[in-house]
Amino acid sequence: SPILSPDLKGWVVFAARLDDAEMTGLERLSSIPLDAAVAHRDAGAWSVGSKPAPEAARRFLDRPRAGSPLVAALDMAGGRAAALAKPLPGLTAQDRVSLLLTYPMSRALSPYRPLLATIAALGIAGLALVMVGSWALARRVTRPISELDKAVSRLRRGEDGHLAVDGEDEIGSLADSFNHMVTEIQAREERITHLALHDAETGLPNRLAFERAVEALPARNRGPAYVAVFGVNRFAHVRGAVGYRLAAQIIRETGERLAALHPLGAVGRLSTDVLAVAFHQPDD
């Protein structure tokens, strides 16, 4: 402190030696285990005690400051550390002295390591759950689509293409619509097949159906097969007298009576007034 009267007459100086013991006492005042040291600049280089300061500390202490402490993370010899430099007053402007406090980051983060491990474990578990859930969701979506593809293939081959509807979501609604479509297609095919193989007036099997039945007789039975052809005399005159509806009824009832003579045989209307019966006669 200067002595003025009013001019400067001298200085009153109080000094304390900041040795290792003093630094140890300063460290004990902190609630965290700090490392305290005094850094001074001598001959253009910073030193801590009798040893040169680390390179990171030298660059840190050379930063410009306006009287406020410097705070930064430094790579020290013992690892990365949080550092604070507090300028100390000197006798002259050329004296540069700083109190350097460091705290290892590993020691600062050690209480949080269990928490970090827990967060990492939860993250891994969450990722595993997401993967399992994604797999289950993908399987839930792709399995019905795969079944739908198989059903389309069966339908294309002429087989039954119905699907089992397991849910009421969009996939289930699609499967239900597909089943309705399959049912309508099968019904139309049955109607088309019936019209192709039966006479439109009488409902009796037509020539094509009768030919197929004749071809199938030797495959189903052993022994000779017989075909009998019947004609209705003056059918045109009868149809002109009673009308087309009653004439068709006559042909239909005649065909049904012929079919009743041999239940395992086949009956067909070959033309307007010609009926045929095919049957198998066992050898015995």
XYZ file of C-alpha atoms in Angstrom:
284
model
C 0.000 0.000 0.000
C 1.553 3.433 -0.887
C 2.386 6.100 1.736
C 1.429 9.547 0.466
C 1.898 12.967 2.187
C 0.735 14.088 -0.375
C 3.586 12.808 -2.507
C 4.675 9.175 -2.524
C 7.049 8.618 0.349
C 7.190 4.843 0.456
C 5.288 1.545 0.581
C 3.923 -0.668 3.314
C 4.177 -4.263 2.159
C 2.629 -7.342 3.780
C 3.715 -10.634 2.214
C 3.013 -14.309 2.759
C 5.064 -17.096 1.264
C 2.845 -19.184 -1.004
C 4.715 -22.441 -0.607
C 3.427 -26.016 -0.814
C 2.055 -25.888 2.713
C 0.089 -22.747 1.949
C -1.274 -24.323 -1.242
C -2.256 -27.453 0.696
C -4.148 -25.278 3.190
C -5.874 -23.485 0.323
C -6.879 -26.808 -1.229
C -8.453 -27.896 2.062
C -10.707 -24.838 2.053
C -12.463 -26.121 -1.059
C -15.396 -28.502 -0.920
C -13.943 -30.399 -3.872
C -10.404 -31.808 -4.154
C -8.713 -28.990 -6.091
C -5.066 -28.800 -7.042
C -3.721 -25.294 -6.292
C -0.437 -23.793 -7.500
C 1.105 -20.370 -8.076
C 2.290 -19.680 -11.604
C 4.643 -16.767 -12.290
C 6.103 -15.449 -15.494
C 9.872 -15.059 -15.357
C 12.093 -14.291 -18.320
C 9.176 -14.640 -20.686
C 8.196 -18.144 -19.551
C 5.608 -19.388 -17.111
C 6.659 -21.720 -14.333
C 4.852 -23.426 -11.502
C 7.126 -23.512 -8.444
C 10.518 -24.504 -9.765
C 9.192 -26.387 -12.779
C 8.125 -25.051 -16.166
C 4.375 -24.888 -16.610
C 2.809 -27.405 -19.055
C 2.292 -26.213 -22.606
C -1.483 -26.104 -22.242
C -1.173 -24.087 -19.030
C 1.247 -21.618 -20.660
C -1.119 -20.940 -23.539
C -3.955 -20.619 -21.061
C -2.121 -18.122 -18.849
C -1.052 -16.017 -21.842
C -4.637 -15.321 -22.849
C -5.629 -11.648 -22.573
C -7.803 -10.830 -19.589
C -9.364 -7.768 -18.084
C -8.816 -8.606 -14.427
C -11.413 -11.405 -14.356
C -10.461 -15.056 -13.801
C -9.847 -17.327 -16.772
C -11.756 -20.613 -16.965
C -11.055 -23.389 -19.461
C -10.583 -27.145 -19.893
C -6.912 -28.071 -20.325
C -5.055 -31.222 -21.311
C -2.717 -31.595 -18.357
C -0.159 -34.300 -17.647
C -2.657 -36.288 -15.567
C -5.431 -35.946 -18.130
C -8.038 -33.372 -19.010
C -8.834 -30.933 -16.207
C -10.982 -27.895 -15.559
C -8.697 -24.918 -14.847
C -9.162 -21.457 -13.341
C -6.468 -18.750 -13.286
C -6.862 -15.864 -10.823
C -4.439 -12.963 -11.332
C -2.578 -11.958 -8.176
C -1.386 -8.365 -7.513
C 2.303 -7.613 -8.055
C 4.588 -4.785 -6.968
C 5.094 -3.632 -10.545
C 3.190 -3.829 -13.776
C 5.732 -6.258 -15.142
C 5.103 -8.801 -12.376
C 2.676 -11.436 -13.633
C 1.563 -13.945 -11.049
C -1.577 -16.127 -11.131
C -3.196 -18.605 -8.820
C -3.827 -21.727 -10.910
C -6.585 -24.072 -9.699
C -7.188 -27.358 -11.528
C -9.729 -30.112 -11.053
C -9.422 -33.399 -13.043
C -12.427 -34.050 -15.243
C -12.279 -37.776 -14.479
C -12.700 -36.985 -10.788
C -15.488 -34.509 -11.538
C -17.395 -37.029 -13.686
C -16.823 -40.063 -11.453
C -20.134 -39.578 -9.511
C -21.994 -39.586 -12.822
C -20.445 -42.756 -14.219
C -23.118 -45.057 -12.718
C -25.756 -42.712 -14.132
C -24.051 -42.735 -17.538
C -23.824 -46.528 -17.395
C -27.514 -46.717 -16.499
C -28.423 -44.358 -19.343
C -26.291 -46.400 -21.748
C -27.938 -49.637 -20.566
C -31.389 -48.079 -20.926
C -30.447 -46.844 -24.390
C -29.289 -50.306 -25.442
C -32.411 -51.869 -23.954
C -34.589 -49.266 -25.696
C -32.816 -49.906 -28.992
C -33.346 -53.647 -28.547
C -37.040 -53.078 -27.814
C -37.349 -50.848 -30.872
C -35.680 -53.497 -33.024
C -37.912 -56.263 -31.656
C -40.997 -54.075 -32.024
C -40.007 -53.108 -35.574
C -39.434 -56.771 -36.443
C -42.788 -57.766 -34.940
C -44.557 -54.907 -36.715
C -42.864 -55.727 -40.008
C -43.785 -59.407 -39.592
C -47.355 -58.450 -38.753
C -47.539 -56.372 -41.922
C -45.569 -58.615 -44.288
C -47.093 -61.943 -43.203
C -50.655 -61.039 -44.302
C -49.278 -59.606 -47.540
C -47.351 -62.830 -48.135
C -50.485 -64.866 -47.416
C -52.409 -62.608 -49.787
C -49.821 -63.240 -52.498
C -50.118 -67.005 -51.970
C -53.907 -66.754 -52.139
C -53.669 -64.843 -55.437
C -51.418 -67.601 -56.805
C -53.941 -70.269 -55.747
C -56.762 -68.277 -57.301
C -54.796 -67.956 -60.546
C -54.385 -71.763 -60.626
C -58.129 -72.198 -60.141
C -57.862 -73.326 -56.493
C -59.620 -71.958 -53.434
C -58.093 -68.579 -52.597
C -59.883 -67.689 -49.341
C -57.849 -66.123 -46.522
C -58.200 -66.360 -42.740
C -59.045 -62.861 -41.422
C -57.205 -62.310 -38.087
C -57.860 -58.653 -37.342
C -60.050 -55.642 -37.983
C -57.315 -53.262 -39.166
C -56.615 -52.220 -42.749
C -54.968 -55.569 -43.565
C -57.945 -57.461 -42.135
C -60.331 -55.283 -44.134
C -58.290 -55.952 -47.271
C -58.360 -59.715 -46.597
C -62.131 -59.613 -46.024
C -62.637 -57.735 -49.310
C -60.389 -60.250 -51.053
C -62.468 -63.157 -49.660
C -65.662 -61.522 -50.976
C -63.999 -61.108 -54.358
C -62.895 -64.774 -54.363
C -66.431 -65.882 -53.486
C -67.923 -63.802 -56.303
C -65.318 -65.048 -58.790
C -65.992 -68.667 -57.837
C -69.746 -68.110 -58.105
C -69.340 -66.542 -61.550
C -67.052 -69.369 -62.673
C -69.585 -71.930 -61.467
C -72.362 -70.138 -63.365
C -70.225 -69.863 -66.489
C -69.236 -73.526 -66.252
C -72.853 -74.561 -65.718
C -73.959 -72.539 -68.728
C -71.152 -74.022 -70.824
C -72.064 -77.619 -69.911
C -75.868 -77.483 -69.711
C -78.719 -76.792 -72.058
C -80.245 -73.363 -71.460
C -83.869 -74.510 -72.070
C -83.984 -77.736 -70.071
C -81.016 -77.607 -67.728
C -79.892 -81.023 -68.976
C -76.187 -81.664 -69.752
C -75.353 -80.590 -73.280
C -73.251 -82.345 -75.948
C -69.913 -81.186 -74.428
C -70.823 -82.419 -70.952
C -72.074 -85.713 -72.358
C -68.827 -86.249 -74.332
C -66.804 -85.675 -71.153
C -68.985 -88.130 -69.261
C -68.502 -90.769 -71.981
C -64.719 -90.290 -71.847
C -64.757 -90.737 -68.064
C -66.752 -93.988 -68.057
C -63.846 -96.380 -68.855
C -61.663 -94.727 -66.269
C -64.237 -95.249 -63.491
C -65.398 -98.777 -64.369
C -64.328 -102.043 -65.889
C -66.260 -103.763 -68.603
C -68.050 -102.415 -71.686
C -69.724 -99.005 -71.848
C -72.852 -98.340 -73.903
C -74.318 -95.242 -75.485
C -77.985 -95.066 -76.448
C -79.411 -92.244 -78.540
C -83.143 -91.378 -78.460
C -85.020 -89.098 -80.807
C -88.423 -87.512 -80.209
C -90.591 -88.006 -83.263
C -92.456 -85.025 -84.686
C -90.923 -82.776 -81.966
C -91.235 -79.714 -84.153
C -94.999 -80.306 -84.545
C -95.374 -80.912 -80.789
C -93.438 -77.710 -79.985
C -95.574 -75.791 -82.434
C -98.717 -77.150 -80.766
C -97.837 -76.756 -77.058
C -95.244 -73.955 -77.170
C -91.553 -73.716 -76.396
C -91.894 -73.819 -72.587
C -93.938 -77.020 -72.462
C -91.793 -78.586 -75.190
C -88.673 -77.926 -73.103
C -90.437 -79.422 -70.078
C -91.172 -82.584 -72.108
C -87.496 -82.934 -73.047
C -86.364 -82.271 -69.475
C -88.726 -84.858 -67.928
C -87.764 -87.382 -70.609
C -84.077 -86.875 -69.793
C -84.714 -87.218 -66.049
C -86.585 -90.509 -66.605
C -83.742 -91.845 -68.751
C -81.226 -90.854 -66.047
C -83.306 -92.670 -63.423
C -82.971 -95.924 -65.375
C -79.231 -96.020 -64.606
C -78.137 -93.713 -61.714
C -74.429 -94.156 -62.513
C -74.876 -93.288 -66.169
C -74.866 -89.956 -67.964
C -77.621 -88.169 -69.877
C -77.231 -85.353 -72.370
C -79.219 -83.354 -74.906
C -77.327 -83.664 -78.177
C -79.656 -81.517 -80.263
C -83.152 -80.081 -80.185
C -84.989 -83.439 -80.262
C -82.182 -85.928 -79.544
C -81.224 -87.281 -76.119
C -78.394 -89.687 -75.316
C -77.662 -92.008 -72.398
C -74.244 -93.474 -71.569
C -73.853 -96.208 -68.982
C -71.522 -98.958 -67.918
C -72.568 -102.586 -67.890
C -70.473 -104.838 -65.563
C -69.299 -108.156 -66.983
C -71.141 -110.134 -64.336
